[in-house]
PDB file of C-alpha atoms in Angstrom:
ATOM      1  CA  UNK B   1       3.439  33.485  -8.888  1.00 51.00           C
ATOM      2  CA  UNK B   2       0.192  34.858  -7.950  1.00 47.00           C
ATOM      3  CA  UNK B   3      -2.825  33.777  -5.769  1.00 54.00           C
ATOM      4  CA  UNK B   4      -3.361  31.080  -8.510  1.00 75.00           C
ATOM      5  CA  UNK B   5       0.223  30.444  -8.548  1.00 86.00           C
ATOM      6  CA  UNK B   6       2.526  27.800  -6.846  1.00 96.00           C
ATOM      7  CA  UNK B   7       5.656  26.343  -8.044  1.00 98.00           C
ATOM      8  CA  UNK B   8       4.734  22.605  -7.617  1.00 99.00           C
ATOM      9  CA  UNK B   9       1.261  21.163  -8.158  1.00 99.00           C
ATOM     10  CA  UNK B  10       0.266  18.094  -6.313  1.00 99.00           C
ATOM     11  CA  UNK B  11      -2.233  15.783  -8.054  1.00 99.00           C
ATOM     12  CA  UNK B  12      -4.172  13.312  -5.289  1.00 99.00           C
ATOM     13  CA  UNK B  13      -4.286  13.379  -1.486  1.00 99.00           C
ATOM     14  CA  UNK B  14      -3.139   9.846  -1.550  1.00 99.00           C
ATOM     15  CA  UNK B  15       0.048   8.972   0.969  1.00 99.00           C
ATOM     16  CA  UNK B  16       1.725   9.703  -2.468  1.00 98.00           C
ATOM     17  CA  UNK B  17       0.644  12.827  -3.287  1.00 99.00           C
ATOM     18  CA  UNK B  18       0.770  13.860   0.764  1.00 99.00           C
ATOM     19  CA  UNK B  19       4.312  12.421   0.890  1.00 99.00           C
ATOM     20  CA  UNK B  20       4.947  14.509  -2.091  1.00 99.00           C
ATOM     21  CA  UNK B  21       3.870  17.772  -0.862  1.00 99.00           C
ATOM     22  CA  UNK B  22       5.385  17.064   2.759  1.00 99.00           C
ATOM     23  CA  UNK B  23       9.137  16.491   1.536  1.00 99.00           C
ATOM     24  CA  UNK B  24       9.097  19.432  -0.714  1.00 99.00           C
ATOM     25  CA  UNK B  25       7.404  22.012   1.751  1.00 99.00           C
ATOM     26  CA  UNK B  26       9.784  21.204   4.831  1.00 98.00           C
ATOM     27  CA  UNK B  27      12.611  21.636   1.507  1.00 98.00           C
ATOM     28  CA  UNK B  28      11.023  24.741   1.339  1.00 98.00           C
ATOM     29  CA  UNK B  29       9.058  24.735  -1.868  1.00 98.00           C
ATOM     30  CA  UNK B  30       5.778  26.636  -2.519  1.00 98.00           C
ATOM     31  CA  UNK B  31       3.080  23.794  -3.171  1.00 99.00           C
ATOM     32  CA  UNK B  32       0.135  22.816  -3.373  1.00 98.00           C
ATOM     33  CA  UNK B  33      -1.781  19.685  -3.240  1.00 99.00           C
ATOM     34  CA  UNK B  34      -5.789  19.013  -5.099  1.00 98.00           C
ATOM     35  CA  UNK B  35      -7.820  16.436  -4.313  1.00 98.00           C
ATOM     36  CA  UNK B  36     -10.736  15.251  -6.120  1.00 97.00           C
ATOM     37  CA  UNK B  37     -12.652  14.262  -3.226  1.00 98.00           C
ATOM     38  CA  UNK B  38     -10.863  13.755   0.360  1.00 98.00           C
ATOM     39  CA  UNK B  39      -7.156  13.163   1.467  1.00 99.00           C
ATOM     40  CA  UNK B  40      -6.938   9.187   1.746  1.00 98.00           C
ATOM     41  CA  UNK B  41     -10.180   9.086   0.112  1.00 96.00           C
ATOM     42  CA  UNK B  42      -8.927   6.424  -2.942  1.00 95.00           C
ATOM     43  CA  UNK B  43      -6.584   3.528  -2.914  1.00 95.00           C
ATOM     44  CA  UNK B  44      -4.513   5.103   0.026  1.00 97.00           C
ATOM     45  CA  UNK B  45      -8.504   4.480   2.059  1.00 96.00           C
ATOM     46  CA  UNK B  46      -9.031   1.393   0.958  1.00 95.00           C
ATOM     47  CA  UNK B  47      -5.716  -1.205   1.321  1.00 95.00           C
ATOM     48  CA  UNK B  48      -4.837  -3.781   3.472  1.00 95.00           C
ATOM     49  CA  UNK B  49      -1.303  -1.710   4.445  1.00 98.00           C
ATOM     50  CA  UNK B  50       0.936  -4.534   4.212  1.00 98.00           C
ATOM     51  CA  UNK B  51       4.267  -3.555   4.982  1.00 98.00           C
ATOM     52  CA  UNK B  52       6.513  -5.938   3.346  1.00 98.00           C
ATOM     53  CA  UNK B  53      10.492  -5.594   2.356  1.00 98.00           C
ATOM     54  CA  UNK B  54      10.282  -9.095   0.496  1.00 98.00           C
ATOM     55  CA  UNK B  55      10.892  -7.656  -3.325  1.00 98.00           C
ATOM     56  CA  UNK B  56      12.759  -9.558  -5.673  1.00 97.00           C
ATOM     57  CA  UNK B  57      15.246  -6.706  -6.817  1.00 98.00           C
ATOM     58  CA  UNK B  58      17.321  -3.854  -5.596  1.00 98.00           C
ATOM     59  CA  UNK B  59      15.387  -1.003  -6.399  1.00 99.00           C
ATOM     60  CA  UNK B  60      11.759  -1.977  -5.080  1.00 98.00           C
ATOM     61  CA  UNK B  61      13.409  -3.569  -1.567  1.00 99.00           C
ATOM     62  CA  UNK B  62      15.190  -0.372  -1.218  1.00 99.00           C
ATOM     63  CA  UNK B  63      12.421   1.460  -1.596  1.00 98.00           C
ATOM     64  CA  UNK B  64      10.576  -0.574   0.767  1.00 98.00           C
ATOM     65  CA  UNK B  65      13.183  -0.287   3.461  1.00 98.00           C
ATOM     66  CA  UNK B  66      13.280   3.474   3.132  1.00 98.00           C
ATOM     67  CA  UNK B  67       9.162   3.242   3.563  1.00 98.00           C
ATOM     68  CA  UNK B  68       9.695   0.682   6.505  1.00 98.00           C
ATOM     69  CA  UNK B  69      12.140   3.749   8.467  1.00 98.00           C
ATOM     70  CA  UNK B  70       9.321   6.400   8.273  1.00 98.00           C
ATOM     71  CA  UNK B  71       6.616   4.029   9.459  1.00 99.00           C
ATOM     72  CA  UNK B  72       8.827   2.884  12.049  1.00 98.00           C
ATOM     73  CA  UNK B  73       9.600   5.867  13.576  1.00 98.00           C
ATOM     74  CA  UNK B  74       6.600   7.988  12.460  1.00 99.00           C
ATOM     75  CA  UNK B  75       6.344  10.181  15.604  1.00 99.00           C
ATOM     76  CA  UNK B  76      10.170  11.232  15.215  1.00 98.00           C
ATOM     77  CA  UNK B  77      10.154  11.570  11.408  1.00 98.00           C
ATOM     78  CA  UNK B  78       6.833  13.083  10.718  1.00 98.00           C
ATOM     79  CA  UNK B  79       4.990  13.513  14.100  1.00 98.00           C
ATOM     80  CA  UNK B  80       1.676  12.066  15.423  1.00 97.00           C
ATOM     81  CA  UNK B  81       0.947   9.203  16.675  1.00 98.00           C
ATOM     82  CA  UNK B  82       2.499   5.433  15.797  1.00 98.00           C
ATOM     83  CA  UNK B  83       0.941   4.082  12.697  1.00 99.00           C
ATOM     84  CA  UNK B  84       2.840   0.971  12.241  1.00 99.00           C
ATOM     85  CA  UNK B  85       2.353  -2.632  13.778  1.00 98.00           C
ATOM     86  CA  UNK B  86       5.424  -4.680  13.619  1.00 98.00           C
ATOM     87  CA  UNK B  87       3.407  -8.088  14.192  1.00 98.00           C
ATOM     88  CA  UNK B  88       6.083  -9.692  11.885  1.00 99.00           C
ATOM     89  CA  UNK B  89       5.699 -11.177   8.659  1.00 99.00           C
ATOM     90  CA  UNK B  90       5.686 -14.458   7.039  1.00 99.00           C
ATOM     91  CA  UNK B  91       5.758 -14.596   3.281  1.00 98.00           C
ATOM     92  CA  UNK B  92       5.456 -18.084   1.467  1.00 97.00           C
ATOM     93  CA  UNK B  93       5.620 -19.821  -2.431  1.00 94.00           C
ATOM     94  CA  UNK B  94       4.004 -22.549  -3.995  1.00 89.00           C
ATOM     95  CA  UNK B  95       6.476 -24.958  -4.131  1.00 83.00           C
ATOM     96  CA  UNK B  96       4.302 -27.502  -6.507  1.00 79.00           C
ATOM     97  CA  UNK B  97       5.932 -29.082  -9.316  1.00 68.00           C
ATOM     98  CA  UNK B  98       5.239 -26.499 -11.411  1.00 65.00           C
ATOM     99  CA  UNK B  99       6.430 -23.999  -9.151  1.00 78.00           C
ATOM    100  CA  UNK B 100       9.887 -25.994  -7.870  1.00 79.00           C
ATOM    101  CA  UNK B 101      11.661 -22.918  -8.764  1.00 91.00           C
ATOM    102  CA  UNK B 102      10.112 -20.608  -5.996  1.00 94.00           C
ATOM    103  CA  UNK B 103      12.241 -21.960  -3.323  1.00 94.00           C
ATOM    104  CA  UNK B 104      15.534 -20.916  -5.075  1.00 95.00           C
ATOM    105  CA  UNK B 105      14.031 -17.272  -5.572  1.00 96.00           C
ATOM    106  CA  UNK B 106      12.754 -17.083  -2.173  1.00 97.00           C
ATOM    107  CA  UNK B 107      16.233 -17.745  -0.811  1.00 97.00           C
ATOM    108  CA  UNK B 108      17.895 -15.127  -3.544  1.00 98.00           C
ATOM    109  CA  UNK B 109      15.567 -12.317  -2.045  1.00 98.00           C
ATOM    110  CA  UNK B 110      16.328 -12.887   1.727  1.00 99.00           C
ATOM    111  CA  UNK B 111      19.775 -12.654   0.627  1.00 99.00           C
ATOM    112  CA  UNK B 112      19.021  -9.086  -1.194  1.00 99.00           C
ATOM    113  CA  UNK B 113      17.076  -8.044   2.055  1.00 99.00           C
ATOM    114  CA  UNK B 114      20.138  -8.882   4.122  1.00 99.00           C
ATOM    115  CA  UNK B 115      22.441  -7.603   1.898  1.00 98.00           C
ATOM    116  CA  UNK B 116      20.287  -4.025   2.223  1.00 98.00           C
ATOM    117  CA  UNK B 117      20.424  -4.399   5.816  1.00 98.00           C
ATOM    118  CA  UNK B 118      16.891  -5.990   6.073  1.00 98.00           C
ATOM    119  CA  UNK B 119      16.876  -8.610   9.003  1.00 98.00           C
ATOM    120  CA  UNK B 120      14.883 -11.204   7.043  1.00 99.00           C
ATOM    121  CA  UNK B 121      15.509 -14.467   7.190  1.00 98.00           C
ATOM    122  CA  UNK B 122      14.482 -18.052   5.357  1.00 98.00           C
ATOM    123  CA  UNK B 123      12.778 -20.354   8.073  1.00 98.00           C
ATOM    124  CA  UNK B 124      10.965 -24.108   7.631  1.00 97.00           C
ATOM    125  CA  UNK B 125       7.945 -25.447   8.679  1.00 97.00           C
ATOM    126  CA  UNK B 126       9.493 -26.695  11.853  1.00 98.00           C
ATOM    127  CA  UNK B 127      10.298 -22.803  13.299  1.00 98.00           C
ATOM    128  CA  UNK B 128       6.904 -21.786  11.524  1.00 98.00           C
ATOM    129  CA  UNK B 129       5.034 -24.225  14.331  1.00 98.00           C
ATOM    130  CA  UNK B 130       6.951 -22.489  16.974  1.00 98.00           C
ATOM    131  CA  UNK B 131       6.514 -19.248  15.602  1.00 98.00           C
ATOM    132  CA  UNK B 132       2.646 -19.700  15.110  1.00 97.00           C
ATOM    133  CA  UNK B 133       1.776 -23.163  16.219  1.00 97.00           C
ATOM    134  CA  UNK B 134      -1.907 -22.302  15.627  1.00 96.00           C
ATOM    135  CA  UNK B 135      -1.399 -22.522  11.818  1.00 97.00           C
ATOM    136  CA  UNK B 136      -1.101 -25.306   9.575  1.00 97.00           C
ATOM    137  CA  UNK B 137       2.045 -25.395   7.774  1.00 97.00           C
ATOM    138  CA  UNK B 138       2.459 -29.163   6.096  1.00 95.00           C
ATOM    139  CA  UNK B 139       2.040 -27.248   2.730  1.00 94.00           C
ATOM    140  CA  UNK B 140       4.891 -24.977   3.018  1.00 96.00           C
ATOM    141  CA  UNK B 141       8.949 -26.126   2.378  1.00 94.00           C
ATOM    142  CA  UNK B 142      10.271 -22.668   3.148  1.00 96.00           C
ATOM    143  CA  UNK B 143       9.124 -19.258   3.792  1.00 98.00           C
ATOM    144  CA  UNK B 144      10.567 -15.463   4.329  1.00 99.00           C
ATOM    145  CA  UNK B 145      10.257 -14.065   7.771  1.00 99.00           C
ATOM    146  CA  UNK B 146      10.802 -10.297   8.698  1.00 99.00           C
ATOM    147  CA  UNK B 147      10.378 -10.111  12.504  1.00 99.00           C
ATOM    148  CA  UNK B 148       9.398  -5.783  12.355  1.00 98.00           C
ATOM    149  CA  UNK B 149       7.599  -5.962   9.453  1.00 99.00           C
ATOM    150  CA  UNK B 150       3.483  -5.979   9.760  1.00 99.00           C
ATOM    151  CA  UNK B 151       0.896  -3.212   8.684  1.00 99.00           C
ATOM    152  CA  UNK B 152       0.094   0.448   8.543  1.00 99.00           C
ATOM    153  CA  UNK B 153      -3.132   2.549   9.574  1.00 98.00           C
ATOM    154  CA  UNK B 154      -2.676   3.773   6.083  1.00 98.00           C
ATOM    155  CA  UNK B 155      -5.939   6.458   6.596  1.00 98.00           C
ATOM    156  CA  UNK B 156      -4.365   7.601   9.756  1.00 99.00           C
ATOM    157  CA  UNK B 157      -0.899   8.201   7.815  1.00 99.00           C
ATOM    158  CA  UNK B 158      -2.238   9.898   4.675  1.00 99.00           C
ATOM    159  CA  UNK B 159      -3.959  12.200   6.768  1.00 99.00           C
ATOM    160  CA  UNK B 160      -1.190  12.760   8.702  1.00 99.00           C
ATOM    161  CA  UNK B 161       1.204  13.311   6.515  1.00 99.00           C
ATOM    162  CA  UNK B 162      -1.023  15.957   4.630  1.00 99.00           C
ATOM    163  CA  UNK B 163      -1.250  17.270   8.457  1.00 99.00           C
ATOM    164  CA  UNK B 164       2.575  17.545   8.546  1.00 99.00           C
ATOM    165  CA  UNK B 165       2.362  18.903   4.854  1.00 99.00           C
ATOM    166  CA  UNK B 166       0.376  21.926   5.833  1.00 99.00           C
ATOM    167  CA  UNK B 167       2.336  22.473   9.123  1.00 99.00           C
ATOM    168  CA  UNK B 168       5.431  23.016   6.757  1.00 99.00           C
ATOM    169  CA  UNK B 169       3.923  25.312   4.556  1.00 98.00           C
ATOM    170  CA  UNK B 170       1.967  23.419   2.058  1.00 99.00           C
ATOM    171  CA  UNK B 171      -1.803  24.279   0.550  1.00 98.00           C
ATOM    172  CA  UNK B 172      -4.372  21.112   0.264  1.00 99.00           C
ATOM    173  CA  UNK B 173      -7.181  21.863  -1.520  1.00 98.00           C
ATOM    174  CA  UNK B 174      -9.602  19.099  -0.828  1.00 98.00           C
ATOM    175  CA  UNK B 175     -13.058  19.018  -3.137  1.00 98.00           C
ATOM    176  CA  UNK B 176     -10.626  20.069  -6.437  1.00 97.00           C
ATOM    177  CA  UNK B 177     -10.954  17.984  -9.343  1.00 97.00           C
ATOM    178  CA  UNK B 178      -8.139  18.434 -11.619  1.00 98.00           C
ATOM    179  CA  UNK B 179      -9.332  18.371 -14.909  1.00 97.00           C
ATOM    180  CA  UNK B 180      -6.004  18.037 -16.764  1.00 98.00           C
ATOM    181  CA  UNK B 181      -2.822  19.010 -17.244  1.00 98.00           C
ATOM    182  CA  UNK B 182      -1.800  22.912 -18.802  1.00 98.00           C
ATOM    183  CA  UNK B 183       0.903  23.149 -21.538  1.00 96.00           C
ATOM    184  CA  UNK B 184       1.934  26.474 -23.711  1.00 94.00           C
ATOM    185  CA  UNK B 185       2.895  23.291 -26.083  1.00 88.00           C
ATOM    186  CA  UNK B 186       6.179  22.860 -25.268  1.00 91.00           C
ATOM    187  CA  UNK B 187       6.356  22.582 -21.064  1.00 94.00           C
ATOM    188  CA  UNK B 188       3.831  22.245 -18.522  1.00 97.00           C
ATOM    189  CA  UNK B 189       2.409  25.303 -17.467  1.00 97.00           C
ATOM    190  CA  UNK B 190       0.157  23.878 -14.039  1.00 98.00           C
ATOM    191  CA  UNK B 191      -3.272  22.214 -14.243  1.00 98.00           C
ATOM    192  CA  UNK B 192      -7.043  23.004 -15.330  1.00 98.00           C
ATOM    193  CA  UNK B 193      -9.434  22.362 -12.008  1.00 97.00           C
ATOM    194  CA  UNK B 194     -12.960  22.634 -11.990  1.00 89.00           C
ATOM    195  CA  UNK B 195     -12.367  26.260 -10.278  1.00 91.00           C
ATOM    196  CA  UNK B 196     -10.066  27.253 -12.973  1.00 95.00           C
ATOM    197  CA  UNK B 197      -6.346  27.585 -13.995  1.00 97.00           C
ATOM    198  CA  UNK B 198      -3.691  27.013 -11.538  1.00 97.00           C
ATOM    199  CA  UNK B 199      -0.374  28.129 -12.736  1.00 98.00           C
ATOM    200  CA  UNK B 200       2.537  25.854 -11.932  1.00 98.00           C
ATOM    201  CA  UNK B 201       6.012  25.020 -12.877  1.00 97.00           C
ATOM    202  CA  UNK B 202       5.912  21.921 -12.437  1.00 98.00           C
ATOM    203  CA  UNK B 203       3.295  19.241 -11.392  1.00 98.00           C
ATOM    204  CA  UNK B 204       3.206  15.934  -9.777  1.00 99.00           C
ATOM    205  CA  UNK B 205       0.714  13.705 -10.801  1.00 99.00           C
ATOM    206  CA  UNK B 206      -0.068  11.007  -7.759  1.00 98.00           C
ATOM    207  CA  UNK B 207      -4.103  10.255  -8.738  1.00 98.00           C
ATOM    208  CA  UNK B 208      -3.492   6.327  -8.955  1.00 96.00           C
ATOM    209  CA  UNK B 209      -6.136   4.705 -11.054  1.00 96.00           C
ATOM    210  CA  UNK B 210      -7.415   8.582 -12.363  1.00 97.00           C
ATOM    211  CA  UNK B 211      -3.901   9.276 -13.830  1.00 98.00           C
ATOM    212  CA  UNK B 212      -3.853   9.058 -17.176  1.00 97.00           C
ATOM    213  CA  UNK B 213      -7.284  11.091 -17.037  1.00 97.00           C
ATOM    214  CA  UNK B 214      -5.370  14.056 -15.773  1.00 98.00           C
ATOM    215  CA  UNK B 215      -2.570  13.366 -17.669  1.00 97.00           C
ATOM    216  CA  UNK B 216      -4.668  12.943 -21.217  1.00 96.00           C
ATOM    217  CA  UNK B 217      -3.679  15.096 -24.045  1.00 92.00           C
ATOM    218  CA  UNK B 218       0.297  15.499 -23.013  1.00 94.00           C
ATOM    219  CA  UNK B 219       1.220  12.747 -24.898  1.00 92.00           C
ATOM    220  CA  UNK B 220       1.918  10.276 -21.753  1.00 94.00           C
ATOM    221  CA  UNK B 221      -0.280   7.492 -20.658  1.00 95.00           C
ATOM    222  CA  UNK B 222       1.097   4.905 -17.976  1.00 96.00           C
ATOM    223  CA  UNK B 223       0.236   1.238 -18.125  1.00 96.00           C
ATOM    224  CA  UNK B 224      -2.236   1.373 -15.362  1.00 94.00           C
ATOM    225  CA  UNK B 225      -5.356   0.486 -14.343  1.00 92.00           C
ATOM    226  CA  UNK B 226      -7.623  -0.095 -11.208  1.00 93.00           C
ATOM    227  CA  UNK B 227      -8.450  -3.228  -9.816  1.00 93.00           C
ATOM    228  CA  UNK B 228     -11.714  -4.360  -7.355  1.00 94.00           C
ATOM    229  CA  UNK B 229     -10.022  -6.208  -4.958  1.00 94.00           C
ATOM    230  CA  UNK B 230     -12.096  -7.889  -2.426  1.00 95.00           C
ATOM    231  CA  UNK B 231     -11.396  -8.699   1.510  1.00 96.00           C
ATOM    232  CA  UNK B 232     -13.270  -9.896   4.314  1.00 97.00           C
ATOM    233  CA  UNK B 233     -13.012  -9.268   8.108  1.00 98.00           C
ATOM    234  CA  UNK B 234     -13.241 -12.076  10.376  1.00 97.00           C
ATOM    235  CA  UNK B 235     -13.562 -12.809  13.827  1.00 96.00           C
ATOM    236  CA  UNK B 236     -10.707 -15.163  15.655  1.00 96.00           C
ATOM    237  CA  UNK B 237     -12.612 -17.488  18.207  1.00 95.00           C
ATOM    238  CA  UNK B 238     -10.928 -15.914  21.706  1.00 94.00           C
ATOM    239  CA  UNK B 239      -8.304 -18.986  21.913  1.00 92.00           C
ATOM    240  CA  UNK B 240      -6.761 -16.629  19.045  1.00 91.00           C
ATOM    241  CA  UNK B 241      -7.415 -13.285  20.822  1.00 84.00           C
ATOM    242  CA  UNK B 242      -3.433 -12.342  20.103  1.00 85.00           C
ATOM    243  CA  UNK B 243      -2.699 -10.855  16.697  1.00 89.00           C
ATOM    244  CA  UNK B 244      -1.196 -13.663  13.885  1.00 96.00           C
ATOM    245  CA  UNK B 245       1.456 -12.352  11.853  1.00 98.00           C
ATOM    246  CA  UNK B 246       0.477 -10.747   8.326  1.00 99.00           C
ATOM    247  CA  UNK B 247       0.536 -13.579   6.217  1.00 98.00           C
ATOM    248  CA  UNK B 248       1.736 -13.097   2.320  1.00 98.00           C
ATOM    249  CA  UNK B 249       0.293 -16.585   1.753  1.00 97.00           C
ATOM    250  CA  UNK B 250       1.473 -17.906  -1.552  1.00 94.00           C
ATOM    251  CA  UNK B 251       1.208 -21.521  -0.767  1.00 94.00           C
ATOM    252  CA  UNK B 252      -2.693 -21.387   1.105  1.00 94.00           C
ATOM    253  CA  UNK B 253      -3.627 -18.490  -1.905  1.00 94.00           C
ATOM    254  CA  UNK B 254      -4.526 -16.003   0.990  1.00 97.00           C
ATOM    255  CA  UNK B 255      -3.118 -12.829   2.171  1.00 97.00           C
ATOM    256  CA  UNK B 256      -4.255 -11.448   6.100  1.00 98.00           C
ATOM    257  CA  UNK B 257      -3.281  -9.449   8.879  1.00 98.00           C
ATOM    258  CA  UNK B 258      -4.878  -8.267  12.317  1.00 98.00           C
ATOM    259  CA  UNK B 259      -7.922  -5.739  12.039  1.00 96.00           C
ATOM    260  CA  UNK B 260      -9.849  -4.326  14.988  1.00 92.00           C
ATOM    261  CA  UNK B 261      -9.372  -6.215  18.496  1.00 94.00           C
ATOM    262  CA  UNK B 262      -9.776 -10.185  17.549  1.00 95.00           C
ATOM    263  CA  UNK B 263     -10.149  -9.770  14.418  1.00 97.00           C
ATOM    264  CA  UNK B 264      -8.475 -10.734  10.938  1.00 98.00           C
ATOM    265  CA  UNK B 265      -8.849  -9.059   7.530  1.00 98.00           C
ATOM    266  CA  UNK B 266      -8.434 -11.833   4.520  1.00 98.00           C
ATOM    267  CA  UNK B 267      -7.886 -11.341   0.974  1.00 97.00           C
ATOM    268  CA  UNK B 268      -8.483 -14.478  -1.614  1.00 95.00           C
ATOM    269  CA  UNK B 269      -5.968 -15.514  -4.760  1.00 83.00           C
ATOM    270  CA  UNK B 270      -4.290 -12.828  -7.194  1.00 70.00           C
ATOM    271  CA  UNK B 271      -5.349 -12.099 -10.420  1.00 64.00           C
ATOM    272  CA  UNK B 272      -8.406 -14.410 -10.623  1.00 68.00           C
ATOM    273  CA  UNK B 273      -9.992 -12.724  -7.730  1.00 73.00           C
ATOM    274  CA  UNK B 274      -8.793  -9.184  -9.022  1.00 84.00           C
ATOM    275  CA  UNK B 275     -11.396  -7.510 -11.619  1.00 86.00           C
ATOM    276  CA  UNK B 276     -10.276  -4.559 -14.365  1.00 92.00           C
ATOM    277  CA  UNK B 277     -12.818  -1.904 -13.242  1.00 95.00           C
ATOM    278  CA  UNK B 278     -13.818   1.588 -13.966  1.00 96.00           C
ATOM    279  CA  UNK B 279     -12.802   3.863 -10.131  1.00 95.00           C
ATOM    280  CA  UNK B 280     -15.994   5.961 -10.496  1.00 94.00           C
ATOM    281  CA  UNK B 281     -18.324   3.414 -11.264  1.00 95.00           C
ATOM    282  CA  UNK B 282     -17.744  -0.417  -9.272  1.00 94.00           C
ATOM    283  CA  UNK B 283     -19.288  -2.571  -7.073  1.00 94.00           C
ATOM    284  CA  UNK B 284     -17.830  -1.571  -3.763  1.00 93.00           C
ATOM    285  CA  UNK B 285     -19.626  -4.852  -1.702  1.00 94.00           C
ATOM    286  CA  UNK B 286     -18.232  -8.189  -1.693  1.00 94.00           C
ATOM    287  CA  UNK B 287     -19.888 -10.628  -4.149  1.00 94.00           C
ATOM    288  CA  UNK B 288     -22.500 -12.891  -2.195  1.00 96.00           C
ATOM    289  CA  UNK B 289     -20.846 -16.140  -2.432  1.00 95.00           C
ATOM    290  CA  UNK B 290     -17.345 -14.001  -0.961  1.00 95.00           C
ATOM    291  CA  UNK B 291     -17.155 -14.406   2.523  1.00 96.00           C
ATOM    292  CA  UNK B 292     -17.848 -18.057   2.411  1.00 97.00           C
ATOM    293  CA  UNK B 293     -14.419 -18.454   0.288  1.00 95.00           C
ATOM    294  CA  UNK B 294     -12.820 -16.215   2.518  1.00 97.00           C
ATOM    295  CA  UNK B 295     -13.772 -18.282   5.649  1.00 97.00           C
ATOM    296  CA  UNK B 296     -12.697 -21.264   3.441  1.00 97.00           C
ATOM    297  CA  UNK B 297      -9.376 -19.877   2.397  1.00 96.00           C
ATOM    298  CA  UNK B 298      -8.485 -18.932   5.907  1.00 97.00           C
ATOM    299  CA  UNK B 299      -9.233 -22.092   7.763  1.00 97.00           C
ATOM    300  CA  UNK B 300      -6.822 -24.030   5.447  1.00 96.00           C
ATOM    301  CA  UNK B 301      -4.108 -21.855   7.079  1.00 97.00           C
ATOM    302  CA  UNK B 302      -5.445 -21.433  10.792  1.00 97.00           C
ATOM    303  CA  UNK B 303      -7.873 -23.953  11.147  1.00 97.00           C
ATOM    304  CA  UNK B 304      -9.557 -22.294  14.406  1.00 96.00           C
ATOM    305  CA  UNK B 305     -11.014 -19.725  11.895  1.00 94.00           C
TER     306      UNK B 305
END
């Protein structure tokens, strides 16, 4: 193909669509990645970068663990610099009446992890207190603990994954809206952009929320949609200077893991706190009465904060 030519189209310059273009370059195929706006510049920009392995079937906590060896060992895989934190992990359940069945499936996915290789393991609120005796854990029977799990810099690996993308041959076209999807009516024939046709023979379509935009009119829409998601930074008083684990908090209704130097990011409840919106058109700042729930939430798990 031609200057307008590639054989693989890349839709988003999320760690998606940069992890797309990166494995197929250094394969040795011609591609090419458009971004709407700026590499990392959605979802990839904006997460808290858990990095969990606790899944509840075979195909997700494989996937997970195969996410878990890049991050690990970024520098050697991909290059760069480190971009994951293995603080550890704690994931618990509600284990109220209504929920007596948690415990059971919280044992039945440690035993998937370590059947995948995953050194998990189920531990009680006595080895919690040594683990992190600066948390409250009367509310919690049982939880998951991965001891090299934690969190990503998820900006630093998007970018440098479309880094290593481009360094194996790859075009990134930042500032490209993709307009749709091309067809001759019976295949895909590469993608309309606000610049104009570029021909393709096949495309990957990694725009999260703005998906079934570009993919409007080929007869596929995905069930997905984009959620406002709020989270607060806190500051640990300094008898917490040293980084918690990341919590996956079931039982307090809280997720959290270690921000800048002494501090904590916090996210409140699931789908109650977790609003349908519209990606081009949301209220990016935390409601007003926000951080005070945050602070709230928190302290019932580390009551120093």
């Amino acid at each position: 193909m031609g200057r307008n030519g590639t054989e693989v189209a890349v839709v988003g310059g999320g760690i998606m669509g940069t992890s797309s273009a990166w494995h197929l370059a250094r394969r040795g195929v011609r591609v090419t990645l458009l971004e709407r706006a700026t590499v990392a510049f959605g979802g990839s920009g904006r997460t808290g970068a858990l990095l969990r392995r606790h899944y509840s079937n075979e195909p997700e906590a494989t996937l997970a663990q195969k996410g878990w060896e890049t991050y690990a060992h970024w520098p050697e895989i991909v290059g760069g610099d480190p971009v994951h934190t293995p603080t550890g992990l704690v994931v618990t359940v509600d284990t109220s009446a209504a929920c007596e069945g948690n415990v059971a499936k919280l044992h039945r996915n440690v035993a998937l992890q370590n059947r995948l290789g995953i050194p998990a393991r189920a531990v009680g609120p006595d080895e919690l207190r040594e683990l992190q005796p600066f948390a409250r854990w009367d509310d919690v029977r049982v939880a998951a603990y991965e001891p090299d799990s934690g969190y990503v810099d998820a900006v630093a690996a998007t970018r440098g994954m479309a880094v290593a993308a481009v360094a194996a041959g790859a075009a990134i076209r930042e500032g490209c809206p993709v307009l749709g999807v091309a067809t001759d009516g019976t295949k895909v024939t590469g993608v309309r952009t606000a610049d104009g046709l570029i021909l393709a023979e096949v495309v990957v379509v990694a725009a999260g929320p703005w998906t079934n935009r570009v993919l409007a009119g080929t007869g596929v829409a995905l069930p997905i949609a984009a959620l406002r998601v709020q989270v607060a930074i806190l500051h640990r008083p300094l008898e917490l200077e040293a980084p918690h684990f990341v919590y996956l908090d079931t039982a307090a209704g809280i997720f959290c893991r270690p921000w800048a130097p002494g501090q904590t990011l916090v996210g409140v409840g699931g789908g109650d706190q977790h609003d349908p919106v519209d990606p081009d058109a949301y209220a990016e700042q935390n409601d007003p009465s926000y951080p005070a729930l945050a602070i709230a939430a928190m302290a019932r798990r580390i009551p120093a904060m």
